[in-house]
CSV table of C-alpha atoms and ligand atoms in Angstrom, one decimal:
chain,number,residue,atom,x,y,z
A,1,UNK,CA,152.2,118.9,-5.4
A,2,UNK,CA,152.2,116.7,-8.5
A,3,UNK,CA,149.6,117.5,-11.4
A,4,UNK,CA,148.2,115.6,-13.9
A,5,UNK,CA,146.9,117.1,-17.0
A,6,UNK,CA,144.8,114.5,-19.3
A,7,UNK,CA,143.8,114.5,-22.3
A,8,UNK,CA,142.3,118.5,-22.0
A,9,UNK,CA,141.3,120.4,-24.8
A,10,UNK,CA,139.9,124.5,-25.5
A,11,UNK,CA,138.7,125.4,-29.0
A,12,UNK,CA,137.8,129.1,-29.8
A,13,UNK,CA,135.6,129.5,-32.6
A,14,UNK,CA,136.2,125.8,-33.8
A,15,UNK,CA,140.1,126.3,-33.7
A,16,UNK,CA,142.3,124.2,-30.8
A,17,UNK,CA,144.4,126.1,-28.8
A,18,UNK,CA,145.1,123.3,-27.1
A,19,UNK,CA,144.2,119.5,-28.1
A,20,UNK,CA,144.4,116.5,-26.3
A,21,UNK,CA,147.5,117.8,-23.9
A,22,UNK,CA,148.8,115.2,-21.2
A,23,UNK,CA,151.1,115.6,-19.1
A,24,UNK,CA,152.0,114.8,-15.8
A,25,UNK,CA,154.8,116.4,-13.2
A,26,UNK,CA,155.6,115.0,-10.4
A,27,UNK,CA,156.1,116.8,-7.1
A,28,UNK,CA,159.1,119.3,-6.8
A,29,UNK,CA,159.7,119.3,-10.6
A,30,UNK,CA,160.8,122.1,-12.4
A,31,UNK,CA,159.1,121.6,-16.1
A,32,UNK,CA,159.7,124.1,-19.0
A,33,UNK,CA,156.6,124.5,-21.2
A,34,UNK,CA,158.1,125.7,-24.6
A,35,UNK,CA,156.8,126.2,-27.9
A,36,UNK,CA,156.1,128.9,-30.5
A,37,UNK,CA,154.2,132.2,-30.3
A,38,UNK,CA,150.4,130.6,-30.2
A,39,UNK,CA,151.7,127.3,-29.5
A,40,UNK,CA,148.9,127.3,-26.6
A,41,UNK,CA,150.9,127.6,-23.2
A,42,UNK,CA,149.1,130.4,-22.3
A,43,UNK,CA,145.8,128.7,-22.7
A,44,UNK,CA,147.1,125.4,-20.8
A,45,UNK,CA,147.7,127.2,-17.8
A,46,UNK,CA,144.6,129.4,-17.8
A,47,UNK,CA,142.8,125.6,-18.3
A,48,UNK,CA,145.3,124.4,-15.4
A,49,UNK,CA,144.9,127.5,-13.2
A,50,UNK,CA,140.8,127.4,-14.1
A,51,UNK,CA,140.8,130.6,-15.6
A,52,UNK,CA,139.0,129.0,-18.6
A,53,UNK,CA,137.2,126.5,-18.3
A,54,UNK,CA,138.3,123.4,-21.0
A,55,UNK,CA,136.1,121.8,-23.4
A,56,UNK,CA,136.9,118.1,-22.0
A,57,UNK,CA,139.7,116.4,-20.3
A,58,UNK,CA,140.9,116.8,-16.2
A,59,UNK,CA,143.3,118.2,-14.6
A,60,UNK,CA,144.3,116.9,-11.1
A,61,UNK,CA,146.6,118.1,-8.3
A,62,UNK,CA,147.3,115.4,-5.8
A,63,UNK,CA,145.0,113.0,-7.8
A,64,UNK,CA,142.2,115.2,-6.8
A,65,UNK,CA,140.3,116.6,-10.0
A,66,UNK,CA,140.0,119.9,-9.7
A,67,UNK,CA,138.7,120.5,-13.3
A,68,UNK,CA,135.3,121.7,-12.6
A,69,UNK,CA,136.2,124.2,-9.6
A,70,UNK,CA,136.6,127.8,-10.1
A,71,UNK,CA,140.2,129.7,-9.7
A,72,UNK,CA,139.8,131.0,-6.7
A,73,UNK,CA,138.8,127.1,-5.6
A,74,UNK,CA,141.8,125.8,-7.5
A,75,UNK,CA,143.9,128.6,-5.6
A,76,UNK,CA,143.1,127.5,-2.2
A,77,UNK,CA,144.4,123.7,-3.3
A,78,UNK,CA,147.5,125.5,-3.5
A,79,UNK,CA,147.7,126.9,-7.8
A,80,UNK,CA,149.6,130.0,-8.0
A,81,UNK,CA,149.9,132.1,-11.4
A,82,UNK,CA,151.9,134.7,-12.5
A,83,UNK,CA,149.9,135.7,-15.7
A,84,UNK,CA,152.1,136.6,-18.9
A,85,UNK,CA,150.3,140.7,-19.2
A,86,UNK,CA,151.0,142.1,-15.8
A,87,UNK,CA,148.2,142.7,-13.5
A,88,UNK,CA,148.6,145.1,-10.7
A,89,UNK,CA,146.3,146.9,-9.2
A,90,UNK,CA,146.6,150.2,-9.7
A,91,UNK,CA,145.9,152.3,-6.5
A,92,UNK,CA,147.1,150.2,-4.5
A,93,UNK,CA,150.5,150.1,-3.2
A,94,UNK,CA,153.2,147.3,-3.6
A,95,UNK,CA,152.9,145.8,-0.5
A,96,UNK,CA,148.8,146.0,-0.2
A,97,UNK,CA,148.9,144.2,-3.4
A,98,UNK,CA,150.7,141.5,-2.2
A,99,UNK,CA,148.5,141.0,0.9
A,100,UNK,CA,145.2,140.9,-2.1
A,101,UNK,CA,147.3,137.5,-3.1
A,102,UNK,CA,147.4,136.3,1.1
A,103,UNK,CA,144.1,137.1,1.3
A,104,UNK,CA,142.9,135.2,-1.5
A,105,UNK,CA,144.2,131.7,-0.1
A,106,UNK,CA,143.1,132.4,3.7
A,107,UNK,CA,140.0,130.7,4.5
A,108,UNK,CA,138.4,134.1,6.4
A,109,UNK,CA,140.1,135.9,3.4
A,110,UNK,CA,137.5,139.3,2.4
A,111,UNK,CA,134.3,138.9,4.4
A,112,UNK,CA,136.5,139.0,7.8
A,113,UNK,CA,138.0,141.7,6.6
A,114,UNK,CA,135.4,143.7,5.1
A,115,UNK,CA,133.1,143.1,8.3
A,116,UNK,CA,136.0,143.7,10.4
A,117,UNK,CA,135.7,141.1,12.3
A,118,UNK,CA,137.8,141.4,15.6
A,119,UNK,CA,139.9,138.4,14.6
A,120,UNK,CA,140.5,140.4,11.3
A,121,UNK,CA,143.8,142.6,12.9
A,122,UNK,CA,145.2,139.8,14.4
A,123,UNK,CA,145.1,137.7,10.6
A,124,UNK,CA,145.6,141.2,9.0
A,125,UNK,CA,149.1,141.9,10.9
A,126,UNK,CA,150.0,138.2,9.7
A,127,UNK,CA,149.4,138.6,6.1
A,128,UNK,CA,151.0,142.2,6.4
A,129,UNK,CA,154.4,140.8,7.8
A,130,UNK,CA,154.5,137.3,5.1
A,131,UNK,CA,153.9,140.6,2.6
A,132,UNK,CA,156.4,141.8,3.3
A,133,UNK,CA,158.6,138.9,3.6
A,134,UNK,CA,157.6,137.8,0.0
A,135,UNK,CA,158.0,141.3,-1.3
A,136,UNK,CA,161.8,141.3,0.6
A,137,UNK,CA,162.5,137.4,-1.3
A,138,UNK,CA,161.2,138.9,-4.7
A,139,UNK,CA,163.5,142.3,-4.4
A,140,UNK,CA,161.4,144.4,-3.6
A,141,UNK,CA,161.5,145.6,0.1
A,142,UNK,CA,162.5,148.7,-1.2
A,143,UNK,CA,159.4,149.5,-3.0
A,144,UNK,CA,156.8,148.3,-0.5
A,145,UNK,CA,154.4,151.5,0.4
A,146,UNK,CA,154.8,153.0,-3.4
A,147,UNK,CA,152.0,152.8,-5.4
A,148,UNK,CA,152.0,149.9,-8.0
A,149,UNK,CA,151.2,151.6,-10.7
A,150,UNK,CA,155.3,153.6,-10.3
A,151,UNK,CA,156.9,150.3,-10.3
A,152,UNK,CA,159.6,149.8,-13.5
A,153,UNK,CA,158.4,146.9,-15.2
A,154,UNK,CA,160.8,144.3,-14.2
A,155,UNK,CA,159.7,145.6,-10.8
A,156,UNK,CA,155.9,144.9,-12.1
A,157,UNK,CA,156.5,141.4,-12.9
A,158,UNK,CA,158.4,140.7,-9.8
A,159,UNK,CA,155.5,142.0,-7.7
A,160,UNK,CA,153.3,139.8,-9.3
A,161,UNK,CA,155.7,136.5,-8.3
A,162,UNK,CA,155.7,138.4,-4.7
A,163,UNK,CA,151.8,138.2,-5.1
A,164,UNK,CA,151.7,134.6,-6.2
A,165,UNK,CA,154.5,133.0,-4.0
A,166,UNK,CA,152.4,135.1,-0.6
A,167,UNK,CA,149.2,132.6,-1.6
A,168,UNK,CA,151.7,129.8,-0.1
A,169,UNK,CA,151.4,127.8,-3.4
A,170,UNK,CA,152.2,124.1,-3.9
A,171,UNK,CA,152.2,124.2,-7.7
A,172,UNK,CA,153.4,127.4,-9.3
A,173,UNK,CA,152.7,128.5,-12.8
A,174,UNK,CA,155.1,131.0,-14.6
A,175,UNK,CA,154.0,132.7,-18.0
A,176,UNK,CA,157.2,134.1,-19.6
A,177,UNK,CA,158.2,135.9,-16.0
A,178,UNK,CA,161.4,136.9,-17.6
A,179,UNK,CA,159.9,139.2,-20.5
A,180,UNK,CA,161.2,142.7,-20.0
A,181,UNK,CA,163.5,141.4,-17.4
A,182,UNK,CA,167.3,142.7,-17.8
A,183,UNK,CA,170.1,140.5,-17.5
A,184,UNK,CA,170.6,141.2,-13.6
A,185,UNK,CA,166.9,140.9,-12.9
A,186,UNK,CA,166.9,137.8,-15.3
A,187,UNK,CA,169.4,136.5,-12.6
A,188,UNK,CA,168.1,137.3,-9.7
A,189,UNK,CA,164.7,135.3,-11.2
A,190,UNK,CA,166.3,132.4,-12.0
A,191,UNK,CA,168.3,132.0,-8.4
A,192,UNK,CA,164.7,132.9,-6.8
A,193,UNK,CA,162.9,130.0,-9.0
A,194,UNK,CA,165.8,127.8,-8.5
A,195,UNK,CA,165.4,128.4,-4.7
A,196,UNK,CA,162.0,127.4,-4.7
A,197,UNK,CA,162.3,124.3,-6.8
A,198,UNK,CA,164.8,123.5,-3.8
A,199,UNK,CA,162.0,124.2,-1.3
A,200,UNK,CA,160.3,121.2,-2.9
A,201,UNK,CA,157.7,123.3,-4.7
A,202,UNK,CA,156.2,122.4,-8.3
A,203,UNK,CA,156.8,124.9,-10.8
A,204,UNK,CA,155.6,124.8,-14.5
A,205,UNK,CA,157.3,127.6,-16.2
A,206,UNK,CA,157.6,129.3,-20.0
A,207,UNK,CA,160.0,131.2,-21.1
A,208,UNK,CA,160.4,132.6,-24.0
A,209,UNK,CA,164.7,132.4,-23.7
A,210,UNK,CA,165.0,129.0,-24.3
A,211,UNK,CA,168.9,129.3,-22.9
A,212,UNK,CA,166.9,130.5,-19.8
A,213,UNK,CA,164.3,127.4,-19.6
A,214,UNK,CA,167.0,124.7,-20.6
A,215,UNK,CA,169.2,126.0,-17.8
A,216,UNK,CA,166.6,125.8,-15.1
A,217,UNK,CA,164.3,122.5,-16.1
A,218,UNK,CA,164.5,119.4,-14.8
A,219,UNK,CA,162.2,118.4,-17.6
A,220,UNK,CA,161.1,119.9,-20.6
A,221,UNK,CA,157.4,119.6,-22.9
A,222,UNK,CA,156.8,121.0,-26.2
A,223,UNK,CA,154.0,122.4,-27.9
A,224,UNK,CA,153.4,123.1,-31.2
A,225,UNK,CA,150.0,124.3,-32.9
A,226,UNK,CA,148.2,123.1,-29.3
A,227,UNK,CA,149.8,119.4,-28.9
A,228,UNK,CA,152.7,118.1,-27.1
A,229,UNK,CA,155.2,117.1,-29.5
A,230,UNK,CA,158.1,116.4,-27.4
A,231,UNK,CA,158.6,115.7,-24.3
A,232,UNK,CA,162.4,114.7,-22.7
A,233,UNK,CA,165.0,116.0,-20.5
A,234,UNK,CA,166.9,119.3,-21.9
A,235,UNK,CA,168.9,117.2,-23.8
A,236,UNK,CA,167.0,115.5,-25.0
A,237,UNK,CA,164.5,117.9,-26.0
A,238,UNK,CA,167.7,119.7,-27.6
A,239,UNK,CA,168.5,117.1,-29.6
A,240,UNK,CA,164.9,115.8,-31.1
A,241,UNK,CA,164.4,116.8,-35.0
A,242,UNK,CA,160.7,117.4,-34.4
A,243,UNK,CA,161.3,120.1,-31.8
A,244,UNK,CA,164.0,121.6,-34.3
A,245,UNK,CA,161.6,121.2,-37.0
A,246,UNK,CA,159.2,123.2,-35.2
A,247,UNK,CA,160.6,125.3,-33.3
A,248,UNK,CA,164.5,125.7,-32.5
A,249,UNK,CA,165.5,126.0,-36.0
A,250,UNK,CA,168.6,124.4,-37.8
B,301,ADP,P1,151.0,131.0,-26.5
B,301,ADP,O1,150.9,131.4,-25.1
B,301,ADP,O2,151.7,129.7,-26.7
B,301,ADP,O3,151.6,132.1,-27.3
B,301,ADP,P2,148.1,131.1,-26.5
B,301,ADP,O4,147.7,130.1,-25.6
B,301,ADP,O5,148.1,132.5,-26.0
B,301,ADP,O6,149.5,130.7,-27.1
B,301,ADP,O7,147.2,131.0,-27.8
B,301,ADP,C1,147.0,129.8,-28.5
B,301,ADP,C2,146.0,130.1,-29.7
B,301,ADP,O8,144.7,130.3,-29.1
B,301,ADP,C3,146.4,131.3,-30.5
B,301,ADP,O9,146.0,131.0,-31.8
B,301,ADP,C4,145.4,132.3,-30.0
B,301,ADP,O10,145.1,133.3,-30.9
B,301,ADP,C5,144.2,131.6,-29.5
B,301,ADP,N1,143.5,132.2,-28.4
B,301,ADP,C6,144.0,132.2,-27.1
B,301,ADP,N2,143.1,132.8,-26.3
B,301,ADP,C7,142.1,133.1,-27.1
B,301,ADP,C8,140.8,133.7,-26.8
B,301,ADP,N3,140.4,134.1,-25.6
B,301,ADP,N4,139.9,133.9,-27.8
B,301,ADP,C9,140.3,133.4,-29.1
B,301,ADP,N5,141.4,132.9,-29.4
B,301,ADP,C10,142.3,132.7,-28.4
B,302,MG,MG1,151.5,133.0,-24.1
């Protein structure tokens, strides 16, 4: 699904977060959002996944505007987020928060299943077994029927990718998945996103590890105080003195 972000901004309190950011990535792209801490790639995606709503500017998946619908709305046109603070929810085990993330992209979804309507088991077994097929693709088979909330936290953060890639999405957003990652987790990530982009999905991803980001991006935008300030291939992006300036040191 190809996205087009123009021209969006968010203030809080009179300061930009983000100003004026366009960008556009075409289907099946793997783009790198990188950029120091505060830069505003946090904010872009919550403006992106409609988790805040921005102060002007559109956002458009498909060439559909999508700027004025809710998250949940946006989620159903196929956005999928794994936020940087982990969110599990606690009481719940692995695998039942994993179906939460099914359930929020079906169109029967909650009221089915809190009215227990008869088609409800038949959906319910469905979203149970693609649970547990994401949770398998993510690592975490293993780990299914424990309670969230016992997860490791490189377990944590995969569980929330389990959640997001179990909404079926067509645009995937990832907020620093790799923090608190170790280095065999950190590879089994980057072969799972890497397998994904292959499956022709969209993926907008920051990292932190810029060695991580450069090895994995076809493309690569910069931010810097809430603009984009470079924009290029890994190379290129490697190689520009404002984005060394800025950011990647001498
Ligand atoms: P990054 O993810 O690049 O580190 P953020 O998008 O989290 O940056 O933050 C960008 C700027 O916006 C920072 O200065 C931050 O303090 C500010 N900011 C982000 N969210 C809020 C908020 N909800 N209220 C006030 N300021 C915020
Ligand atoms: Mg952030």
């Amino acid at each position: 699904m190809k996205l087009t972000v123009d021209n969006v901004s968010r203030a809080f309190g009179g300061v930009y977060a983000v100003r004026d950011v366009s960008l556009t990535v075409p289907s099946g792209e793997l783009r790198a959002i990188i950029g120091p801490n505060g830069a505003g790639k946090s904010t872009l995606f919550a403006l992106i996944g409609g988790q805040l709503a921005a102060d002007h500017g559109t956002v458009a998946l498909d060439g559909q505007p999508v700027e004025r619908l809710p998250a949940h709305r946006r989620a159903r046109h196929g956005i999928g987020v794994v936020f940087q603070a982990a969110r599990t929810f606690p009481g719940l085990t692995a695998l039942e928060n994993v179906m939460v993330g099914a359930h929020a992209t079906t169109r029967a979804g909650f009221l089915t299943a809190a009215l227990r309507l008869p088609r409800h088991h038949r959906e319910e077994r469905l979203i149970r077994e693609r649970a547990l097929t994401c949770l398998d693709r993510t690592g975490l088979a293993d780990w299914a029927h424990r309670p969230a909330e016992e997860l490791p936290l490189g377990q944590q953060r995969a569980l929330q990718l389990a959640r997001a890639l179990c909404g079926r999405p067509r645009l995937l957003l990832l907020d620093e998945p790799a923090s608190g990652l170790r280095a065999a987790e950190r590879e089994h990530l980057a072969t799972l996103i890497t397998g994904l982009r292959a499956e022709g999905l969209t993926i907008l991803l920051v990292e932190h590890d810029v060695a991580f980001v450069m090895r994995l991006a076809d493309r690569v935008t910069v931010l810097d105080l809430g603009r984009v300030i470079a924009e290029g291939t890994p190379a290129e992006v490697r190689a520009d003195p404002r984005v060394i300036a800025a950011y990647l040191g001498p």
